[in-house]
XYZ file of C-alpha atoms in Angstrom:
136
model
C 51.689 -5.050 31.819
C 48.651 -4.166 29.736
C 46.846 -7.269 31.049
C 47.259 -6.063 34.626
C 45.987 -2.631 33.647
C 42.884 -4.154 32.041
C 42.173 -6.290 35.125
C 42.636 -3.324 37.439
C 40.378 -1.189 35.226
C 37.673 -3.853 35.177
C 37.910 -4.224 38.954
C 37.617 -0.460 39.426
C 34.594 -0.292 37.098
C 32.937 -3.207 38.930
C 33.432 -1.518 42.305
C 31.984 1.737 40.946
C 28.953 -0.020 39.469
C 28.328 -1.953 42.687
C 28.541 1.237 44.734
C 26.163 3.095 42.431
C 23.674 0.236 42.306
C 23.655 0.010 46.107
C 22.721 3.707 46.317
C 20.215 3.567 43.465
C 17.366 2.153 45.557
C 17.527 4.814 48.245
C 14.912 7.545 48.246
C 15.914 11.185 48.133
C 14.857 13.296 51.112
C 11.653 15.288 50.599
C 11.907 18.888 49.474
C 11.392 21.430 52.265
C 8.141 23.428 52.296
C 8.382 26.652 50.292
C 6.171 28.751 52.519
C 3.373 28.366 54.966
C -0.204 28.796 53.925
C -3.352 27.037 54.945
C -4.345 26.327 51.331
C -1.073 24.584 50.457
C -0.821 20.809 50.553
C 2.731 19.770 51.392
C 3.462 16.077 51.502
C 6.576 14.810 53.246
C 6.059 11.217 52.124
C 3.881 9.378 49.660
C 0.245 10.104 50.452
C -2.022 7.362 51.740
C -4.594 8.697 49.297
C -4.335 10.943 46.278
C -4.496 14.674 47.022
C -6.918 16.647 44.835
C -5.688 20.138 43.895
C -8.467 21.566 41.750
C -8.742 21.730 37.975
C -6.917 23.267 35.028
C -7.871 23.615 31.350
C -6.319 20.789 29.341
C -4.855 20.904 25.838
C -8.201 19.964 24.288
C -10.098 22.653 26.219
C -11.781 20.357 28.731
C -11.134 20.602 32.457
C -8.596 18.248 34.032
C -8.415 17.358 37.740
C -4.963 17.894 39.241
C -3.882 15.101 41.586
C -0.739 14.604 43.674
C -0.027 10.870 43.665
C 3.454 10.596 45.206
C 6.021 12.653 47.086
C 6.488 16.141 48.448
C 4.570 18.420 46.094
C 2.526 21.526 46.833
C -0.830 21.968 45.126
C 0.311 25.290 43.649
C 3.316 23.564 42.048
C 1.133 20.724 40.698
C -1.389 23.159 39.182
C 1.372 25.264 37.603
C 3.122 22.160 36.260
C 0.038 20.756 34.533
C -0.959 24.193 33.211
C 2.501 24.480 31.607
C 2.334 20.932 30.273
C -1.053 21.368 28.610
C 0.114 24.694 27.108
C 3.028 22.868 25.430
C 1.000 19.996 23.974
C 0.600 20.616 20.245
C -2.419 19.354 18.286
C -0.124 16.888 16.497
C 1.216 15.544 19.812
C -2.325 15.257 21.190
C -3.333 13.201 18.134
C -0.300 10.895 18.328
C -1.215 7.205 18.607
C 1.474 6.917 21.312
C 0.076 9.801 23.364
C 1.470 13.285 23.894
C 4.951 13.624 25.307
C 7.346 13.193 26.780
C 7.636 16.892 27.496
C 10.333 18.077 29.916
C 9.455 20.807 32.398
C 12.516 20.617 34.622
C 12.797 18.600 36.810
C 9.552 16.990 35.633
C 8.786 14.825 32.599
C 5.150 14.719 31.478
C 3.131 12.704 29.010
C -0.454 11.761 28.179
C -2.053 8.424 27.457
C -2.900 7.560 23.859
C -6.351 8.831 22.922
C -6.737 11.061 25.987
C -4.516 14.116 26.338
C -6.389 14.923 29.578
C -5.141 11.703 31.194
C -1.565 12.777 31.911
C 1.229 11.961 34.325
C 4.249 14.027 35.327
C 7.078 12.537 37.367
C 10.563 13.277 38.630
C 13.588 11.045 39.079
C 13.198 11.280 42.876
C 9.770 9.615 42.751
C 7.347 12.541 42.866
C 4.258 12.137 40.709
C 1.456 14.459 39.676
C -1.416 13.376 37.455
C -4.342 14.793 35.553
C -7.582 13.089 34.694
C -10.831 14.256 33.180
C -12.923 16.344 35.581
C -16.419 14.922 35.899
């Protein structure tokens, strides 16, 4: 009897895993716009080109360009996100040979490249992506 239970359990687990893996590649619907203003950039799908949203001060004091790379993100949200990220980067994290991060700012996870805290990327599980790079 225990052999049948094990086989049934394995079959149930296999069906669950197959079902979850089949849904895993589907994209989540875009977030609805949170207001209507002319200065807001709202993207319903991945942009054909990056969307520039201004600059913010980075953790090392230099200016960083804010860029929406993927998904439905408003410029105001992207600017706020990177401002919060850079405020949380400690000097020790900025000096890490692996780069700063990951730092969670729900639902986002952000991190910087090694050697350049200004070169940062924040992403969500549903595929949205915001980046920072040195302002020139």
